[in-house]
Every structure is written in C-alpha cells, then in structure tokens.
Coordinates of N, CA and C and ligand atoms in Angstrom, one line a residue:
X1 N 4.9 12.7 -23.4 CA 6.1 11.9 -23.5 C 5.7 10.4 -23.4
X2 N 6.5 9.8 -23.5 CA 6.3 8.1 -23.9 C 6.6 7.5 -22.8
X3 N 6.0 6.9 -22.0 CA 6.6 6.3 -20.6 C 6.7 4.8 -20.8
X4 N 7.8 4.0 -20.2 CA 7.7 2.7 -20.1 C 7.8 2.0 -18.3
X5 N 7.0 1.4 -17.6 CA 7.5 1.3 -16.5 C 6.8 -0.3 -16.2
X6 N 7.1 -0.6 -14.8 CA 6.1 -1.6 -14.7 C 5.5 -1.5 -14.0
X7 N 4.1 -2.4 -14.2 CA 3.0 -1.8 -12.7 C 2.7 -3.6 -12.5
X8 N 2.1 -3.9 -11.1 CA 1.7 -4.8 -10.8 C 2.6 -6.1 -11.4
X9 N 3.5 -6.0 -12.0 CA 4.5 -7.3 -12.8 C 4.4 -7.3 -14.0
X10 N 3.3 -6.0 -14.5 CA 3.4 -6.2 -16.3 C 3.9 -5.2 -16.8
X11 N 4.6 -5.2 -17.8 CA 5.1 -4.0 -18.8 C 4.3 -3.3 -19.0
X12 N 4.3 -1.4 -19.2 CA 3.3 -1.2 -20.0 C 4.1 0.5 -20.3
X13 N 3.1 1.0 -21.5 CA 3.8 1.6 -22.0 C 2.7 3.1 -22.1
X14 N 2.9 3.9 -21.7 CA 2.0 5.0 -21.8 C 2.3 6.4 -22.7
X15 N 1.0 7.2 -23.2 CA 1.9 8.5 -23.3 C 1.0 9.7 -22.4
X16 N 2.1 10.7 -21.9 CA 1.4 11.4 -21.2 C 2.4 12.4 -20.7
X17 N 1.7 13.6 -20.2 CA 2.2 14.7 -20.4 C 3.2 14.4 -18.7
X18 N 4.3 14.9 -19.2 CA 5.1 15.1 -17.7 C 4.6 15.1 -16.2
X19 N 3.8 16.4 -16.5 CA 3.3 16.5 -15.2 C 2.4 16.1 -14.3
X20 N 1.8 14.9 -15.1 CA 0.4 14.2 -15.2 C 0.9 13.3 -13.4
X21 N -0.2 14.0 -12.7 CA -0.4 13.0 -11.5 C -0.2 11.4 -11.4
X22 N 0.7 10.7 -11.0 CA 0.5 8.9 -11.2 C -0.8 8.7 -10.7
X23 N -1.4 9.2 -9.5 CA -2.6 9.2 -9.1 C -3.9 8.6 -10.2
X24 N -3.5 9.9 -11.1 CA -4.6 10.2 -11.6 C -4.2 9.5 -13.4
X25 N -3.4 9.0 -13.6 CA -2.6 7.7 -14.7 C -3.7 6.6 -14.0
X26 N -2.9 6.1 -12.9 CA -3.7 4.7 -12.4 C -4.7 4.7 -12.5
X27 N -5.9 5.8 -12.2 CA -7.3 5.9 -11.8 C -7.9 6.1 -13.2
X28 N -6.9 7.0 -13.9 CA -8.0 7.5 -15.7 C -7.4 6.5 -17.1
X29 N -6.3 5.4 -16.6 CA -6.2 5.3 -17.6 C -5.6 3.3 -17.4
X30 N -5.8 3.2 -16.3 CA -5.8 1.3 -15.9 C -6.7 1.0 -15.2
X31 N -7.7 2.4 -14.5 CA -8.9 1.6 -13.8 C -8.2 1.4 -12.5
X32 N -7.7 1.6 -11.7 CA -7.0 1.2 -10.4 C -7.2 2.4 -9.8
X33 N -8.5 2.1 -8.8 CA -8.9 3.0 -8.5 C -8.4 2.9 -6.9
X34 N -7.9 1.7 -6.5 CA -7.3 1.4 -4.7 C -7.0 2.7 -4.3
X35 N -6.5 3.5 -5.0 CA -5.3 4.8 -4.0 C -6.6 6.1 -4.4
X36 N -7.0 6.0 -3.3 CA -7.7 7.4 -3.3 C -7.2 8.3 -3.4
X37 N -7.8 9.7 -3.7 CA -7.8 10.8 -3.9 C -8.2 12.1 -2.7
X38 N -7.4 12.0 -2.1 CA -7.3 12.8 -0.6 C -6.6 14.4 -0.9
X39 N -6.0 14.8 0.2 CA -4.9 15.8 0.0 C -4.6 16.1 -1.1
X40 N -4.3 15.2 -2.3 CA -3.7 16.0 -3.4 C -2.3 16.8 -2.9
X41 N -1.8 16.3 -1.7 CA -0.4 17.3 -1.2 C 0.5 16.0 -0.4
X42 N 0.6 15.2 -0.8 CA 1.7 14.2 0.3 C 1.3 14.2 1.6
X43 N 0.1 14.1 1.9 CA 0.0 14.5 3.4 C -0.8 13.1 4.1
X44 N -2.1 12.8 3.8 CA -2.9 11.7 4.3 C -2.5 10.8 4.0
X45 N -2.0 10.0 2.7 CA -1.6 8.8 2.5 C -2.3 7.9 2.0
X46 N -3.9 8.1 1.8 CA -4.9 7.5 0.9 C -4.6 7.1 -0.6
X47 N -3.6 7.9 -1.3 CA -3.2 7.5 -2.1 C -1.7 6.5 -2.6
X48 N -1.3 5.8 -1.8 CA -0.1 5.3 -1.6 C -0.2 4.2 -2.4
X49 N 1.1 4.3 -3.0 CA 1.7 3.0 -3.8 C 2.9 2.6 -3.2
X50 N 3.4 1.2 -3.8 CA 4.8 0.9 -3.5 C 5.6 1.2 -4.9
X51 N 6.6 2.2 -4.9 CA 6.8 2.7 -5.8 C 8.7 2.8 -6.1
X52 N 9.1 1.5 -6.6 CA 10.2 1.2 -6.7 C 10.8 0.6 -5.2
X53 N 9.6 0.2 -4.4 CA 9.7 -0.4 -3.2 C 9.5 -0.2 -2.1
X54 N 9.0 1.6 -2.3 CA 8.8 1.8 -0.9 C 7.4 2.3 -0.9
X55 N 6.7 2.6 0.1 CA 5.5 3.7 0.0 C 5.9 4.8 -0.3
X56 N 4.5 5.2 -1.1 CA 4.8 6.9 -1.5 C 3.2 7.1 -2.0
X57 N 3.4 8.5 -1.6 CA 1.5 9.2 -2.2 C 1.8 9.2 -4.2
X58 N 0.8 8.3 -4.4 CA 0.9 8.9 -6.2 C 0.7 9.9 -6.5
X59 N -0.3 10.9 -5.4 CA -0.3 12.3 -5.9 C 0.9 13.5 -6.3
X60 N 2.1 12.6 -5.8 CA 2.9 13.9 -5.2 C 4.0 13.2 -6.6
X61 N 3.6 12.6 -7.4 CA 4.8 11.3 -8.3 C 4.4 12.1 -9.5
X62 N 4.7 12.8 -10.4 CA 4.5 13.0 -11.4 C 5.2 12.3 -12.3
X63 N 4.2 12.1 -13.8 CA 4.9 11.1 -14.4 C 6.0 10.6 -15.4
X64 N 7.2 11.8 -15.3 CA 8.3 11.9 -15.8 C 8.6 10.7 -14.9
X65 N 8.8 10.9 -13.6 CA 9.4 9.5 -12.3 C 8.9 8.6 -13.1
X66 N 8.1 8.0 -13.4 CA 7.7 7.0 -13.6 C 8.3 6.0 -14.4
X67 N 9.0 6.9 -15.3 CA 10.2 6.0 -16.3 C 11.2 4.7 -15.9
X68 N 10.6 3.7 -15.6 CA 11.8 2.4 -15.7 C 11.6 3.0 -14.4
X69 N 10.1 2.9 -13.8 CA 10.4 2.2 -12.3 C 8.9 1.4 -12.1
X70 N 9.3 0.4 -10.9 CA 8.0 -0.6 -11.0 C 7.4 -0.5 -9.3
X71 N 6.1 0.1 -9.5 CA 5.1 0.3 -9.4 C 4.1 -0.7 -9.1
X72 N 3.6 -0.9 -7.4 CA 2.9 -1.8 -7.2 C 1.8 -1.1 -6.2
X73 N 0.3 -1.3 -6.8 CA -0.8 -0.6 -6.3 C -1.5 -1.4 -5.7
X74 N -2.4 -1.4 -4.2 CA -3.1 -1.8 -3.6 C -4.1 -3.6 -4.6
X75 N -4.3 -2.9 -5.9 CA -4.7 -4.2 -6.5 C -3.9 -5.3 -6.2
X76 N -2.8 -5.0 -6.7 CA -1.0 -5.8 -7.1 C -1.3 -6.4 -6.1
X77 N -1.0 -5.8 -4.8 CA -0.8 -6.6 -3.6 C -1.3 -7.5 -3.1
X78 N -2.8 -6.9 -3.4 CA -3.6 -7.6 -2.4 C -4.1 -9.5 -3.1
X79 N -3.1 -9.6 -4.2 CA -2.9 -11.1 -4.9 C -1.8 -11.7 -3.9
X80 N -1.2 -11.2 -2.8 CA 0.2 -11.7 -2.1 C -0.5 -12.4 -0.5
X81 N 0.6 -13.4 -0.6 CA 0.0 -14.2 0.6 C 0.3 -12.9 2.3
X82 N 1.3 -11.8 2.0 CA 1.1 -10.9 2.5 C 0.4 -10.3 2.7
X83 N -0.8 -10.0 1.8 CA -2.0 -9.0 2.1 C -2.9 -10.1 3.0
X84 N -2.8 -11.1 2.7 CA -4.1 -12.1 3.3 C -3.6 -12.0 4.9
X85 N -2.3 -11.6 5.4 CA -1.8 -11.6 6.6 C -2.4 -10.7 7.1
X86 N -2.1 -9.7 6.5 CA -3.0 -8.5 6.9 C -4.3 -8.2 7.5
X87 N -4.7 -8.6 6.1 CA -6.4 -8.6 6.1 C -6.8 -9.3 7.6
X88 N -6.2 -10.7 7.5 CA -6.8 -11.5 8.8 C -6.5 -10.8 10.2
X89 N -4.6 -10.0 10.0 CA -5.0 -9.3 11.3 C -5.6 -8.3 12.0
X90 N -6.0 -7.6 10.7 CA -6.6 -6.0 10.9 C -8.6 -7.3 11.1
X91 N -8.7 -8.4 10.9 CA -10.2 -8.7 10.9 C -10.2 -8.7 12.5
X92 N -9.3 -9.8 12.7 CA -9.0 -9.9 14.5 C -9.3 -9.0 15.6
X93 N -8.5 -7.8 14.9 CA -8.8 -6.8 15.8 C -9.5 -5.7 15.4
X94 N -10.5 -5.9 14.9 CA -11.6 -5.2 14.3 C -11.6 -4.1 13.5
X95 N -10.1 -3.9 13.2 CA -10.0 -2.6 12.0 C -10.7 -2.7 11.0
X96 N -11.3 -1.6 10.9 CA -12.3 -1.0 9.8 C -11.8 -1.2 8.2
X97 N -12.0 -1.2 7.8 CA -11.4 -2.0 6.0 C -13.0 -0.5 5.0
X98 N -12.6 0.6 5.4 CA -13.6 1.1 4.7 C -13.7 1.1 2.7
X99 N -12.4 1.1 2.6 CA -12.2 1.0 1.4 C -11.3 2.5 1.1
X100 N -11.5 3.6 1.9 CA -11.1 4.8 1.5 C -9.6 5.0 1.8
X101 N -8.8 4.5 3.1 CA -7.5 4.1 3.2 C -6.8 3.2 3.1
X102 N -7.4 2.4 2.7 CA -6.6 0.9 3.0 C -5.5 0.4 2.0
X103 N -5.5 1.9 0.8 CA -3.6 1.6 0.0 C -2.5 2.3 1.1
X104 N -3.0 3.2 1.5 CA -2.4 3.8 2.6 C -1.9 2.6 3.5
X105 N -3.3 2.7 4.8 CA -2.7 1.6 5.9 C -2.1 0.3 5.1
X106 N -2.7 -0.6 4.6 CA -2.2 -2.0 4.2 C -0.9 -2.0 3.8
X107 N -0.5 -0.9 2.7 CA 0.8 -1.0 2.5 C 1.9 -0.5 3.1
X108 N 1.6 0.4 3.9 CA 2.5 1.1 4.9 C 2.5 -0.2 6.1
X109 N 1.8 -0.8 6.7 CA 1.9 -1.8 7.6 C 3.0 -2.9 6.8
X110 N 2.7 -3.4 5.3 CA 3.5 -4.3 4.8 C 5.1 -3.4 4.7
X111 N 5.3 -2.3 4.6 CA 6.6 -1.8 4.4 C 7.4 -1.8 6.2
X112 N 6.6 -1.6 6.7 CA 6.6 -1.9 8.3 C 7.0 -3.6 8.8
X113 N 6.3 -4.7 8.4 CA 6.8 -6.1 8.9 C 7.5 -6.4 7.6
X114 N 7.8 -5.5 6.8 CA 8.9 -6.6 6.0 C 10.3 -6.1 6.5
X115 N 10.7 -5.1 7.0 CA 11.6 -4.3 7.5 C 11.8 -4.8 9.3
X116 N 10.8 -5.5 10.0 CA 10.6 -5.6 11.4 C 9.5 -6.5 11.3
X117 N 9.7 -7.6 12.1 CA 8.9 -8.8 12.0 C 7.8 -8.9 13.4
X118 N 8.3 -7.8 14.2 CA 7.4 -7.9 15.0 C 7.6 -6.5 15.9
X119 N 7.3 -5.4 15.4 CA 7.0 -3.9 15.7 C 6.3 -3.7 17.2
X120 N 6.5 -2.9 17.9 CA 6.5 -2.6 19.3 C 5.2 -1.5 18.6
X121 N 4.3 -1.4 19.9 CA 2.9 0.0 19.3 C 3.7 1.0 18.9
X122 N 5.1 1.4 19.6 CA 5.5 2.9 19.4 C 5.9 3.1 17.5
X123 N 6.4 2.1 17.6 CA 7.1 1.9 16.3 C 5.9 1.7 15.0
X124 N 4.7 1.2 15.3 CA 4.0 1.2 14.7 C 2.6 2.2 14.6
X125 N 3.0 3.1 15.4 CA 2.4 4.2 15.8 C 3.6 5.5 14.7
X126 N 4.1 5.1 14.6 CA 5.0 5.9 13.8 C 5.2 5.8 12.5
X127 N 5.4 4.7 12.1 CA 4.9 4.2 10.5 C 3.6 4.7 10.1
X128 N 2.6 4.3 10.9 CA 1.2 4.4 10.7 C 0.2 5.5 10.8
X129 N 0.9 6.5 11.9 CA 0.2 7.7 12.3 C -0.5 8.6 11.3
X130 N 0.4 8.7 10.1 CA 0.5 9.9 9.2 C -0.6 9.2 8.2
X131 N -1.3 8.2 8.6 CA -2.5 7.5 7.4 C -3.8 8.1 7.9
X132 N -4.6 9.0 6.9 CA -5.7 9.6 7.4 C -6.5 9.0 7.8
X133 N -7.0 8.2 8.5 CA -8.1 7.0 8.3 C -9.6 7.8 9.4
X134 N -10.6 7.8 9.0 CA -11.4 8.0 9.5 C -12.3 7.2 10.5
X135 N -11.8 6.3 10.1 CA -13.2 4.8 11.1 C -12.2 3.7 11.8
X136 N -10.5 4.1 12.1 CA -10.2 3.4 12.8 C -9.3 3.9 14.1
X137 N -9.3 3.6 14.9 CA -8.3 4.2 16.2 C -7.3 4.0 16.1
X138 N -5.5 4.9 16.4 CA -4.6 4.5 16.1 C -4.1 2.8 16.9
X139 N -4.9 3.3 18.4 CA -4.7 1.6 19.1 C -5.3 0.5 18.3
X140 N -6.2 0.7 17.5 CA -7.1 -0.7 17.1 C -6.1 -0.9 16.1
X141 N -5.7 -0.3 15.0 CA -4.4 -0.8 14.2 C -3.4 -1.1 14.4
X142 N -2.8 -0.8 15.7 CA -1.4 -1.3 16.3 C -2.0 -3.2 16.4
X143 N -3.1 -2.6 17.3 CA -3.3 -4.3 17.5 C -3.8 -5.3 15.8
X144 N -4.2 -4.7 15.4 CA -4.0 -5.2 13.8 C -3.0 -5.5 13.3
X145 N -2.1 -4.8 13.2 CA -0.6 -4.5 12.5 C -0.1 -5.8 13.5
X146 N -0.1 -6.0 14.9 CA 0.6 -7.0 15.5 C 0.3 -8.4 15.5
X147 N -1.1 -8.5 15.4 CA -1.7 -9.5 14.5 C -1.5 -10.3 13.4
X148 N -1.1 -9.5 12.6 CA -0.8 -9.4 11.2 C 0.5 -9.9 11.3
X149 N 1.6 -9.6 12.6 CA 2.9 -10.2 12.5 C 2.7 -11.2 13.3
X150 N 1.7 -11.7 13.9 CA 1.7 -12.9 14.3 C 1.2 -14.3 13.4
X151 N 0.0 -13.8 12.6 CA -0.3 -14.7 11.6 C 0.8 -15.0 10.4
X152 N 1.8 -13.5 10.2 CA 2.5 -14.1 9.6 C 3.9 -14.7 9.7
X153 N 4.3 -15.0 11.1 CA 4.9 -15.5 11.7 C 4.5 -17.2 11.6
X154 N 3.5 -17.4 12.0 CA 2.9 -18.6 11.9 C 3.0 -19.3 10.7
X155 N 2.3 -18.5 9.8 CA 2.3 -19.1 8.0 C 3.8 -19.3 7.8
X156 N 4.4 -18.5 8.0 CA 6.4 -19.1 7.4 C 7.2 -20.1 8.3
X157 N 6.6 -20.0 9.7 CA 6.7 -21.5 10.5 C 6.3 -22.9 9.8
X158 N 4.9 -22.2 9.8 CA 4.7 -24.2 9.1 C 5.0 -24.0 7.7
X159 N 5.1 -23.2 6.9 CA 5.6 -23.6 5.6 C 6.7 -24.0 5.5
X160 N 8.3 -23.6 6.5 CA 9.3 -24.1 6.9 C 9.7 -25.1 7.3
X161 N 8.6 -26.0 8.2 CA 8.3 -27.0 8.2 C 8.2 -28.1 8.0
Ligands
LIG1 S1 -4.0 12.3 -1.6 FE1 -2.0 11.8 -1.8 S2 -1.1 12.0 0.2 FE2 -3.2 12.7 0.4
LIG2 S1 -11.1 2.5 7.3 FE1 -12.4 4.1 6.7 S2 -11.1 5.8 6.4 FE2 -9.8 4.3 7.1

C-alpha cells in the first residue's frame, strides 16, 4: 500500500506492505537507526518514537497506522533545544548515553517535562521504569530527568527575559 505520513517535519511517501514493522521502515528504508530493536513485543521501549505526539514502541505500529500521522524519531529530536536539556541533565548526573536506549529514555523523559515541569522521583520512576536500560540506575535518571527540568527551567527564564 501507498503510505503518506510525516516523519521528522518532512513529507514522505512510501510503499509497503501493511504489516510492515514502523521499526523496521525507519531502520530499512530512511536509515534511522536511533530506535533499537529489543523485544519486538511493546515491552522495553528501546524502540520508541513520538508518534502523533506521544511515545510509542515502533515495533508494535504497523504500517497501515502510519497513514497521515507525524512521526518524530530520536534523530528529529535530538535537533530541539529540548534534547540539549536533556542531554546536559542526564551528563550532570552521570547517566550513561550508551546509544542502545536513549529513543526510549530521552523521549519518554521529554513526554514527562512537557506534561510536568518539574516531576517528583516517584512520578519519574513511573514514566521511566518500563525503559530497558542496561548501564543506568533507575536513581541516576531520576536525578537526570530533574536536571534536565532544572536546566530547562533556566533556558526559558532568561530567554523570557
Ligand atoms: S523493541 Fe519495541 S518495545 Fe521492545
Ligand atoms: S544507556 Fe546503555 S542500555 Fe541504557
């Protein structure tokens, strides 16, 4: 079938069989390789996109959904003065950036402070739990994640300014 959707802010127009993994679209056929390939079942979250706005595992999206909805992958993002918030707070507190979860955590933390500007551990323990991550502690990410709302608390102060 003919798909038209948007990814990252550009149109684009694919063909491909219904049942075809989004997963496995981004990775075989745009080279976006950010959302790893874990579970294959909705479960770890290595494979996460923002997907008409929210997080979601691409594995579990087949690409009928995909029709006239826009689609933003770990690449997309990480061009947003959001991700730089991130990044700096997960450096602070020494979260691991291995490369294997980080569409998962980064974007699940950004669906987290854009919803709540400054998340309690529990609350961020809950958002974040369900991200398989192997090289980081759920505590070292809380303190990342709060980080993260503190630098970007900061940046929209003085840009306000
Ligand atoms: S690979 Fe998609 S949720 Fe695990
Ligand atoms: S940072 Fe390595 S798996 Fe999460």
């Amino acid at each position: 079938m003919t798909i038209s959707f948007i990814l990252n802010g550009e149109d684009e127009i694919i063909n491909a069989d219904p049942s075809q993994r989004l997963i496995d679209i981004l990775r075989n056929e745009f080279h976006l390789c950010g959302a790893k390939s874990g579970c294959l079942a909705g479960r770890c979250g290595v494979c996460s996109v923002m997907f008409n706005g929210a997080v979601s595992p691409s594995c579990i999206i087949p690409a009928f959904r995909i029709k006239a909805s826009e689609i933003i992958t770990i690449e997309g993002f990480s061009k947003n003065d959001e991700y730089k918030d991130i990044i700096l707070g997960f450096k602070e507190a020494n979260v691991e950036n291995c490369g294997y979860c980080d569409a998962g955590k980064i974007l699940t933390a950004e669906s987290l402070l854009s919803q709540n500007k400054l998340p309690s551990r529990n609350e961020i323990t809950a958002a974040l739990g369900g991200i398989k991550c192997r090289c980081t502690e759920v505590s070292s990410l809380c303190d990342g994640v709060i980080a993260a709302a503190v630098i970007r608390r900061r940046r929209l102060n003085v840009r306000n300014n």
